[in-house]
Backbone as JSON Lines, residues from 0, in Angstrom:
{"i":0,"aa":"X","n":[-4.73,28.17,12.06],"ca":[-5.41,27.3,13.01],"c":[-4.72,27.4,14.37]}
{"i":1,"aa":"X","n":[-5.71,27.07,15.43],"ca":[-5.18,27.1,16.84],"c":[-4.35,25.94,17.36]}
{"i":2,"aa":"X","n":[-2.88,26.44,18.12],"ca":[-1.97,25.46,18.34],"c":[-2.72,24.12,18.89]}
{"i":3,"aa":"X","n":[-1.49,23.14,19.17],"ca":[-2.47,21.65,19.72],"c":[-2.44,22.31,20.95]}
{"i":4,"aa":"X","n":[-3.4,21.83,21.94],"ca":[-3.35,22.22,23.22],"c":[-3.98,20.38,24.21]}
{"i":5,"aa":"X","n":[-3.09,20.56,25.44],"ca":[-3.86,19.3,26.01],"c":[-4.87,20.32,26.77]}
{"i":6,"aa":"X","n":[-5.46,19.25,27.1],"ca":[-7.07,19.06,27.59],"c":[-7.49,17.94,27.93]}
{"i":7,"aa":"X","n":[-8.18,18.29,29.36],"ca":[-8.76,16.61,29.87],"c":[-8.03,15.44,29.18]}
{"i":8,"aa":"X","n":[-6.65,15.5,29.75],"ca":[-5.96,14.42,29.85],"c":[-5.36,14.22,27.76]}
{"i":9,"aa":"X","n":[-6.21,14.81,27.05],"ca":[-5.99,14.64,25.54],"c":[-5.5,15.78,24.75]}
{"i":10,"aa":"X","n":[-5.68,15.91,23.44],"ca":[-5.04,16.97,22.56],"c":[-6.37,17.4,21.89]}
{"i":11,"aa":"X","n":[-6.03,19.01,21.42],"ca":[-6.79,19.21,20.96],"c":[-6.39,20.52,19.88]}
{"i":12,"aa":"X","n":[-7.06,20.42,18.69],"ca":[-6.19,21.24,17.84],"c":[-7.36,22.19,17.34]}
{"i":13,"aa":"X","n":[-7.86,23.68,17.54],"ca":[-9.11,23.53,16.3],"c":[-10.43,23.18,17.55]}
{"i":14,"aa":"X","n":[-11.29,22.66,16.11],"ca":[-12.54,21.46,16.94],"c":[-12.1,20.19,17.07]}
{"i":15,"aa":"X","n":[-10.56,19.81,16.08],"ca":[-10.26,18.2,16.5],"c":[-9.75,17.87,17.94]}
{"i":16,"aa":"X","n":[-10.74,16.62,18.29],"ca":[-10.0,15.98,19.53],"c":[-9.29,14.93,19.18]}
{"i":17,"aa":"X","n":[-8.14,14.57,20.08],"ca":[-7.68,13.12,20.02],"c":[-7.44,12.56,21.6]}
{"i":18,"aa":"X","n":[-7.86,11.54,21.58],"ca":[-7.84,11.31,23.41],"c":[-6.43,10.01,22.7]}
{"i":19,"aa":"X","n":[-5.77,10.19,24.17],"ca":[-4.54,9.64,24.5],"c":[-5.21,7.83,24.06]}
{"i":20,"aa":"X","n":[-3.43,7.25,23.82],"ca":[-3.48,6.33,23.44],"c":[-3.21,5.12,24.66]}
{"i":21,"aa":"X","n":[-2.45,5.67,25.68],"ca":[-2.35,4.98,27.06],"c":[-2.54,5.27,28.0]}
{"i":22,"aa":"X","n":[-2.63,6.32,28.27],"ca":[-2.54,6.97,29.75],"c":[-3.2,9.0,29.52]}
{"i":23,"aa":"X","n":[-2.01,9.84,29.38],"ca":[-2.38,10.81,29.41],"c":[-1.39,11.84,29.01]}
{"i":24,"aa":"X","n":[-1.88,13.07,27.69],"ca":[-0.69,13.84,27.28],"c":[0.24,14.42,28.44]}
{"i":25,"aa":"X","n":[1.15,14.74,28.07],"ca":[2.1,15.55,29.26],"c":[3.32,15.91,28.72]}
{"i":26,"aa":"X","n":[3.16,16.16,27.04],"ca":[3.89,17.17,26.62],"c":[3.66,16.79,25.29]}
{"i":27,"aa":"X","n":[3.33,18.55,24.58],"ca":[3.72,18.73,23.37],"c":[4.73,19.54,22.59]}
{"i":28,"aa":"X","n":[5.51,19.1,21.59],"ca":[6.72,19.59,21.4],"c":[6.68,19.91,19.81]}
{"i":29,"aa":"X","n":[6.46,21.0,19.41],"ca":[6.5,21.25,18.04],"c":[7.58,21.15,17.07]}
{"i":30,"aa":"X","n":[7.56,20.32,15.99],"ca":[8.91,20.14,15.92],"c":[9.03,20.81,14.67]}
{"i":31,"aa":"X","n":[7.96,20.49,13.22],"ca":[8.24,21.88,12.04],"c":[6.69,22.14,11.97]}
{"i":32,"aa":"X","n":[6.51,22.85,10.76],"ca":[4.95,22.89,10.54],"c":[4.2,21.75,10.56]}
{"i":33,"aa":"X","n":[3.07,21.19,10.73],"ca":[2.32,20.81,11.26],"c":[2.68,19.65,11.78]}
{"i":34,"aa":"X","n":[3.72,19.37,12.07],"ca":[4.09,18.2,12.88],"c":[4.18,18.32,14.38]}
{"i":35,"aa":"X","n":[4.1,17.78,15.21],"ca":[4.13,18.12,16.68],"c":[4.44,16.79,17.39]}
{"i":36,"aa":"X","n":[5.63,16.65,18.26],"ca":[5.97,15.42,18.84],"c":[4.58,15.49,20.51]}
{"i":37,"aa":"X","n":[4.55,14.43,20.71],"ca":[3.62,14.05,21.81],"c":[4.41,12.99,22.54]}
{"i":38,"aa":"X","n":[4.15,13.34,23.73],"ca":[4.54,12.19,24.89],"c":[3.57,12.08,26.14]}
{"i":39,"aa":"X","n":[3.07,10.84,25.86],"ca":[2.27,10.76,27.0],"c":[2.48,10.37,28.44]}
{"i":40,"aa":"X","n":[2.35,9.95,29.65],"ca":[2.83,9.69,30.56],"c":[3.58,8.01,30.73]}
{"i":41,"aa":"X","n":[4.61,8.0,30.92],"ca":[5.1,6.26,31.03],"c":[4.31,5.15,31.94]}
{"i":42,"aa":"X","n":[4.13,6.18,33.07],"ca":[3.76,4.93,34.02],"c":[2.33,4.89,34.05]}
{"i":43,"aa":"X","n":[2.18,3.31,33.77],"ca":[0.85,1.98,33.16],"c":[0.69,2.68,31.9]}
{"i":44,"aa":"X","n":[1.28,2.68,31.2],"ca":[1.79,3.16,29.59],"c":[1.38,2.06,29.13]}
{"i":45,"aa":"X","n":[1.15,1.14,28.43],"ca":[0.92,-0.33,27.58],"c":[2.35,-0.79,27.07]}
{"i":46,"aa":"X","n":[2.84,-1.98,27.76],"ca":[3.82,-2.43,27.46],"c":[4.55,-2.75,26.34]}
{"i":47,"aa":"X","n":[5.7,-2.46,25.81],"ca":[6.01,-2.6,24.21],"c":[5.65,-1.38,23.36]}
{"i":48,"aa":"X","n":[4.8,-0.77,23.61],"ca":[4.24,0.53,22.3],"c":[5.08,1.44,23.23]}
{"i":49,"aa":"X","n":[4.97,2.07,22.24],"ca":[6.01,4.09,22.33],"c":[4.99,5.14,22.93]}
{"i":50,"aa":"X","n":[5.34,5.76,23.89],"ca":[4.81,6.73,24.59],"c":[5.2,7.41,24.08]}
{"i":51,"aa":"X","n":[5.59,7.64,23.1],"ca":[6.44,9.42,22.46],"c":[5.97,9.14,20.73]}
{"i":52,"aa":"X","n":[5.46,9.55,20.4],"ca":[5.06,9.67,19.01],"c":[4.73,10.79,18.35]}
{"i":53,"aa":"X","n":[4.61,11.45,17.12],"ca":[4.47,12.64,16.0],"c":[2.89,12.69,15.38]}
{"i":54,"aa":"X","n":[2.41,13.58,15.38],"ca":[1.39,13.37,14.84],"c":[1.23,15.02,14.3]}
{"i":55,"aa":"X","n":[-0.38,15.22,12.86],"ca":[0.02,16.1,12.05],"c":[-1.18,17.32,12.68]}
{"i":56,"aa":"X","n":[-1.32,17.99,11.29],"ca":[-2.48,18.76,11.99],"c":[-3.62,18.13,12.31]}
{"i":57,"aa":"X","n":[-3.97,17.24,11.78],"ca":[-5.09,16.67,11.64],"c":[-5.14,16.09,12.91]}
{"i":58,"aa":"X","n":[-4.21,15.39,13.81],"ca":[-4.09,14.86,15.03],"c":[-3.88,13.43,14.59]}
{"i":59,"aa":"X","n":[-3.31,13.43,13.35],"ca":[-3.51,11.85,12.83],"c":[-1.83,11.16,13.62]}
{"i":60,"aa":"X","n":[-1.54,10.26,13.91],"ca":[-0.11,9.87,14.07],"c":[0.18,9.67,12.63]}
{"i":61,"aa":"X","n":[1.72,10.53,12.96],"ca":[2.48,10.34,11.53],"c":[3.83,9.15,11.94]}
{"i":62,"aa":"X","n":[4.33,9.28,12.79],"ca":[4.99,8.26,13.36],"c":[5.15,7.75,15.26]}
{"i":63,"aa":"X","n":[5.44,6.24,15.38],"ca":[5.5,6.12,16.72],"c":[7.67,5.93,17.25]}
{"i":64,"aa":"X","n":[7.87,6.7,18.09],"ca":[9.62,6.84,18.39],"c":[9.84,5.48,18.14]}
{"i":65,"aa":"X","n":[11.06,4.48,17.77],"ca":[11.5,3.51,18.27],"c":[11.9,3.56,19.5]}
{"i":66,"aa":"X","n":[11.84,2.26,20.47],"ca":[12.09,2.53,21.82],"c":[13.46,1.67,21.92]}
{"i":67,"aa":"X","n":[14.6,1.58,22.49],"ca":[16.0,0.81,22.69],"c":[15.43,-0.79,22.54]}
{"i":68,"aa":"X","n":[14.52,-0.37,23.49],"ca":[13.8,-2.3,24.28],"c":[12.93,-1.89,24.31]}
{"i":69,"aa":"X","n":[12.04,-3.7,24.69],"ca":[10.48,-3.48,24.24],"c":[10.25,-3.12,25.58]}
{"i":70,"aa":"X","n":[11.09,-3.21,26.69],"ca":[10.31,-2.77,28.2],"c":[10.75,-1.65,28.7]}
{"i":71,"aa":"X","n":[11.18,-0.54,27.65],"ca":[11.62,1.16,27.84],"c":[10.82,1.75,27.6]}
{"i":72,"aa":"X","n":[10.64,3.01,27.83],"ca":[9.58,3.78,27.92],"c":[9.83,5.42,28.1]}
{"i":73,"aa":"X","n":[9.59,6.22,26.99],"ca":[10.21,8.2,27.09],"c":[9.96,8.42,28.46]}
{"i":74,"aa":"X","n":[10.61,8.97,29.41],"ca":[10.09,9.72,30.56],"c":[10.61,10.96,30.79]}
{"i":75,"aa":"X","n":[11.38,11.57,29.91],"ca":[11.32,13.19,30.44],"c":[11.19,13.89,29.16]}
{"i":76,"aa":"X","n":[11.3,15.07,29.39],"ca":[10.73,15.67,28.2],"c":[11.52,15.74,27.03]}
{"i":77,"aa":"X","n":[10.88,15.36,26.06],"ca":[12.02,15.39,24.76],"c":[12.31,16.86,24.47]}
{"i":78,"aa":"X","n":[13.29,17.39,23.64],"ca":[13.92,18.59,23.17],"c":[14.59,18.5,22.23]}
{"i":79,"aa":"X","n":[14.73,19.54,21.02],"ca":[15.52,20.27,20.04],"c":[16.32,20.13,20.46]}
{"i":80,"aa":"X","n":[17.48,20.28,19.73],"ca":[19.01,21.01,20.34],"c":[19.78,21.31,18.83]}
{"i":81,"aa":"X","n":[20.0,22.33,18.37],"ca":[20.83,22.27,17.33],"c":[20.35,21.54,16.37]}
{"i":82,"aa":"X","n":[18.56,21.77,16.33],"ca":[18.37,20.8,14.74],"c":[18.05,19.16,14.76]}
{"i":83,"aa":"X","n":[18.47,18.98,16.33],"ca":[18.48,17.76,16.4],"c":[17.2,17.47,17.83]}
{"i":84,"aa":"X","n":[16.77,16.09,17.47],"ca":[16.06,15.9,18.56],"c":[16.28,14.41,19.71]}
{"i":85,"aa":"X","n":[16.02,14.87,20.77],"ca":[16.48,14.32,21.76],"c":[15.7,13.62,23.07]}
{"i":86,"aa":"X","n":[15.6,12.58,23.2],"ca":[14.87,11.89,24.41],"c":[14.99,11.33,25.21]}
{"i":87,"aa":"X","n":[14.8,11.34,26.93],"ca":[15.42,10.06,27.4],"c":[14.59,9.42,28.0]}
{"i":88,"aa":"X","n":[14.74,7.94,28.26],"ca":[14.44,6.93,28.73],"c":[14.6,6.39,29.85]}
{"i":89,"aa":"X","n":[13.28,5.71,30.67],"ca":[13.6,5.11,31.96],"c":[14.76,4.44,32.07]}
{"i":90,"aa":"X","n":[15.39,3.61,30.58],"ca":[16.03,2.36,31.57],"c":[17.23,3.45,30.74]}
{"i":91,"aa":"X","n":[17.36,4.83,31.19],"ca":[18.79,5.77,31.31],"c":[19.69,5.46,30.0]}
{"i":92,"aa":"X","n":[18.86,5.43,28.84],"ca":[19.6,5.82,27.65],"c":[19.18,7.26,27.28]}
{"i":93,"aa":"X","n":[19.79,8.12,26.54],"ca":[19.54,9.48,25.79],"c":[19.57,9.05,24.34]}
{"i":94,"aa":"X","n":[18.48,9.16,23.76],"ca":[18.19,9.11,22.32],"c":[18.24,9.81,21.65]}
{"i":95,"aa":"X","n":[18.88,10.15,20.43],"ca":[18.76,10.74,18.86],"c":[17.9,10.08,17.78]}
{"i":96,"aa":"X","n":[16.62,10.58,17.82],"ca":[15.35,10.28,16.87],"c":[15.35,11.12,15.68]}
{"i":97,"aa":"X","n":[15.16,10.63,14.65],"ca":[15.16,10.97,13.72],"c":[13.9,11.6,13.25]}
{"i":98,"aa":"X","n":[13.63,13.08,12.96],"ca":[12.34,13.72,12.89],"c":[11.35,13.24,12.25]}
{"i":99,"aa":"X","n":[11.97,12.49,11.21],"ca":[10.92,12.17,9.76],"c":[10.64,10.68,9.91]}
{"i":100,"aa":"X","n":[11.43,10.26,10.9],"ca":[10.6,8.66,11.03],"c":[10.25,8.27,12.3]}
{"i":101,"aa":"X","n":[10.97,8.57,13.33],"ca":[10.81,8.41,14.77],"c":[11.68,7.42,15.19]}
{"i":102,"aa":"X","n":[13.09,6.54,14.17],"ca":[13.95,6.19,14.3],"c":[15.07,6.22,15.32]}
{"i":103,"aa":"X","n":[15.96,5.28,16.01],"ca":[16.7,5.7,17.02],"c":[17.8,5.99,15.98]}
{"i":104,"aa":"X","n":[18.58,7.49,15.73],"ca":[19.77,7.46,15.05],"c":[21.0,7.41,16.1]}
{"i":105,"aa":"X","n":[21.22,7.46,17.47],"ca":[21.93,7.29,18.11],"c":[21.64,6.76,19.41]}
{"i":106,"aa":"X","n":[22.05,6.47,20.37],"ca":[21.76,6.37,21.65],"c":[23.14,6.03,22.34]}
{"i":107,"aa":"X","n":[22.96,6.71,23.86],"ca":[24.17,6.54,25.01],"c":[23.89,6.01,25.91]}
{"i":108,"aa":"X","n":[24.15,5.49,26.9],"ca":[23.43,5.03,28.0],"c":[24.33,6.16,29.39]}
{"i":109,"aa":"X","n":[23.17,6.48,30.09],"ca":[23.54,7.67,30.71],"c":[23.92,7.55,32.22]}
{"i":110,"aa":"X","n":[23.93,6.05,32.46],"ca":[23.72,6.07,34.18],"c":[25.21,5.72,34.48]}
């Protein structure tokens, strides 16, 4: 099957569409087989919910990131590193998410 790809602001895998949940995709990040991390844009994001979430082939969400606080929000691009995955946040923490749940397993605060 054909990778996810954005499109008009959404994802699209195949013939499946999925239109964004707040705002608008702006990165997809493959993380094993059919899993693929998504992050949509932060700003006017819906307050409290996760802009960074996993979803499968199907385009179904398999999980949403935990965020530090309910008024944080992903803003740059998440990344691999050594197996591990990595995100950071407006209010300047760097996160360690856990692939299989979307768990914070670590965090630093970076400023």
């Amino acid at each position: 099957m054909a990778a996810i790809q954005i499109r008009d602001d959404g994802l699209w895998h195949g013939e499946r569409q999925r239109r964004p949940i707040g705002t608008k995709v702006v990165q997809v990040l493959k993380l094993v087989s059919e899993r693929w991390l998504i992050r949509e844009d932060y700003f006017h994001f819906p307050a409290s919910l996760s802009n960074l979430y996993c979803i499968d082939g199907s385009l179904a969400t398999v999980w949403s990131a935990e965020l530090p606080s309910s008024d944080d929000s992903y803003c740059n691009d998440a990344k691999v590193v050594d197996g591990k995955l990595f995100a950071w946040t407006w209010n300047c923490y760097r996160c360690e998410l856990d692939m299989s749940s979307g768990r914070i397993v670590a965090k630093q605060f970076t400023k």
